[in-house]
PDB file of C-alpha atoms in Angstrom:
ATOM      1  CA  MET D   1     -56.694  -9.976 -12.136  1.00 60.00           C
ATOM      2  CA  GLY D   2     -59.950  -8.531 -13.446  1.00 70.00           C
ATOM      3  CA  GLU D   3     -62.016  -5.956 -11.670  1.00 81.00           C
ATOM      4  CA  LYS D   4     -64.876  -7.410  -9.602  1.00 82.00           C
ATOM      5  CA  ARG D   5     -68.241  -6.203 -10.964  1.00 83.00           C
ATOM      6  CA  LEU D   6     -71.821  -6.620  -9.811  1.00 84.00           C
ATOM      7  CA  TYR D   7     -74.149  -8.088 -12.445  1.00 85.00           C
ATOM      8  CA  LYS D   8     -77.540  -9.774 -12.499  1.00 84.00           C
ATOM      9  CA  SER D   9     -77.231 -13.526 -12.311  1.00 83.00           C
ATOM     10  CA  ARG D  10     -78.603 -16.258 -14.534  1.00 81.00           C
ATOM     11  CA  ASN D  11     -79.416 -18.018 -11.227  1.00 72.00           C
ATOM     12  CA  LYS D  12     -82.648 -16.070 -10.921  1.00 73.00           C
ATOM     13  CA  MET D  13     -86.098 -16.365  -9.484  1.00 80.00           C
ATOM     14  CA  LEU D  14     -87.350 -12.923 -10.523  1.00 82.00           C
ATOM     15  CA  CYS D  15     -84.773 -10.569 -12.005  1.00 85.00           C
ATOM     16  CA  GLY D  16     -81.453 -12.113 -10.923  1.00 85.00           C
ATOM     17  CA  VAL D  17     -80.625  -9.391  -8.396  1.00 88.00           C
ATOM     18  CA  CYS D  18     -80.257 -11.662  -5.355  1.00 88.00           C
ATOM     19  CA  GLY D  19     -78.278 -14.215  -7.368  1.00 87.00           C
ATOM     20  CA  GLY D  20     -75.951 -11.484  -8.629  1.00 89.00           C
ATOM     21  CA  VAL D  21     -75.356 -10.111  -5.139  1.00 89.00           C
ATOM     22  CA  ALA D  22     -74.717 -13.653  -3.883  1.00 90.00           C
ATOM     23  CA  GLU D  23     -72.182 -14.293  -6.661  1.00 88.00           C
ATOM     24  CA  TYR D  24     -70.453 -10.985  -5.899  1.00 89.00           C
ATOM     25  CA  PHE D  25     -70.062 -11.845  -2.192  1.00 91.00           C
ATOM     26  CA  SER D  26     -69.580 -15.624  -2.776  1.00 90.00           C
ATOM     27  CA  VAL D  27     -72.518 -16.686  -0.604  1.00 93.00           C
ATOM     28  CA  ASP D  28     -75.607 -18.823  -1.123  1.00 91.00           C
ATOM     29  CA  PRO D  29     -78.346 -16.945  -3.044  1.00 89.00           C
ATOM     30  CA  THR D  30     -80.948 -18.281  -0.605  1.00 90.00           C
ATOM     31  CA  LEU D  31     -79.358 -16.249   2.202  1.00 91.00           C
ATOM     32  CA  ILE D  32     -79.620 -13.062   0.166  1.00 87.00           C
ATOM     33  CA  ARG D  33     -83.221 -13.843  -0.781  1.00 87.00           C
ATOM     34  CA  LEU D  34     -84.106 -14.409   2.886  1.00 88.00           C
ATOM     35  CA  ALA D  35     -82.445 -11.112   3.822  1.00 85.00           C
ATOM     36  CA  VAL D  36     -84.536  -9.265   1.219  1.00 83.00           C
ATOM     37  CA  VAL D  37     -87.718 -10.880   2.532  1.00 84.00           C
ATOM     38  CA  PHE D  38     -86.758 -10.000   6.111  1.00 83.00           C
ATOM     39  CA  LEU D  39     -86.030  -6.378   5.169  1.00 80.00           C
ATOM     40  CA  SER D  40     -89.305  -6.177   3.271  1.00 82.00           C
ATOM     41  CA  VAL D  41     -91.283  -7.354   6.289  1.00 85.00           C
ATOM     42  CA  ALA D  42     -89.333  -5.786   9.156  1.00 85.00           C
ATOM     43  CA  GLY D  43     -88.225  -2.655   7.347  1.00 73.00           C
ATOM     44  CA  VAL D  44     -91.655  -1.628   6.066  1.00 72.00           C
ATOM     45  CA  GLY D  45     -90.863  -2.383   2.438  1.00 73.00           C
ATOM     46  CA  SER D  46     -87.261  -1.171   2.345  1.00 74.00           C
ATOM     47  CA  GLY D  47     -86.060  -4.534   1.014  1.00 75.00           C
ATOM     48  CA  LEU D  48     -88.654  -4.503  -1.751  1.00 80.00           C
ATOM     49  CA  LEU D  49     -87.768  -0.940  -2.714  1.00 83.00           C
ATOM     50  CA  ALA D  50     -84.047  -1.794  -2.780  1.00 82.00           C
ATOM     51  CA  TYR D  51     -84.763  -4.865  -4.931  1.00 83.00           C
ATOM     52  CA  ILE D  52     -86.792  -2.862  -7.450  1.00 87.00           C
ATOM     53  CA  ILE D  53     -84.104  -0.192  -7.723  1.00 90.00           C
ATOM     54  CA  ALA D  54     -81.381  -2.828  -8.127  1.00 89.00           C
ATOM     55  CA  ALA D  55     -83.420  -4.653 -10.790  1.00 89.00           C
ATOM     56  CA  ILE D  56     -83.593  -1.431 -12.781  1.00 92.00           C
ATOM     57  CA  ILE D  57     -79.964  -0.310 -12.486  1.00 92.00           C
ATOM     58  CA  MET D  58     -77.982  -3.587 -12.373  1.00 88.00           C
ATOM     59  CA  PRO D  59     -76.686  -4.613 -15.804  1.00 88.00           C
ATOM     60  CA  GLU D  60     -76.924  -8.123 -17.258  1.00 86.00           C
ATOM     61  CA  LYS D  61     -73.702 -10.112 -17.217  1.00 80.00           C
ATOM     62  CA  PRO D  62     -71.852  -9.729 -20.541  1.00 80.00           C
ATOM     63  CA  GLY D  63     -71.923 -12.866 -22.651  1.00 74.00           C
ATOM     64  CA  ASP D  64     -75.054 -14.169 -20.926  1.00 49.00           C
ATOM     65  CA  MET D  65     -77.429 -13.073 -23.651  1.00 53.00           C
ATOM     66  CA  ASP D  66     -79.590 -15.897 -25.034  1.00 52.00           C
TER      67      ASP D  66
END
């Protein structure tokens, strides 16, 4: 069995971060997107900061290049 890796998703609205996290944990991407919005509002921007960092460091999924 292959090693489970976290990649950006092709199911994306901005950068594919939320879709990639949702695929990794096998949940609906909408739930992850709502969590990021909630953290951004309630956590004084912590969700937005985490999203930006993840968008920079998360790799694209191999074989998904257009």
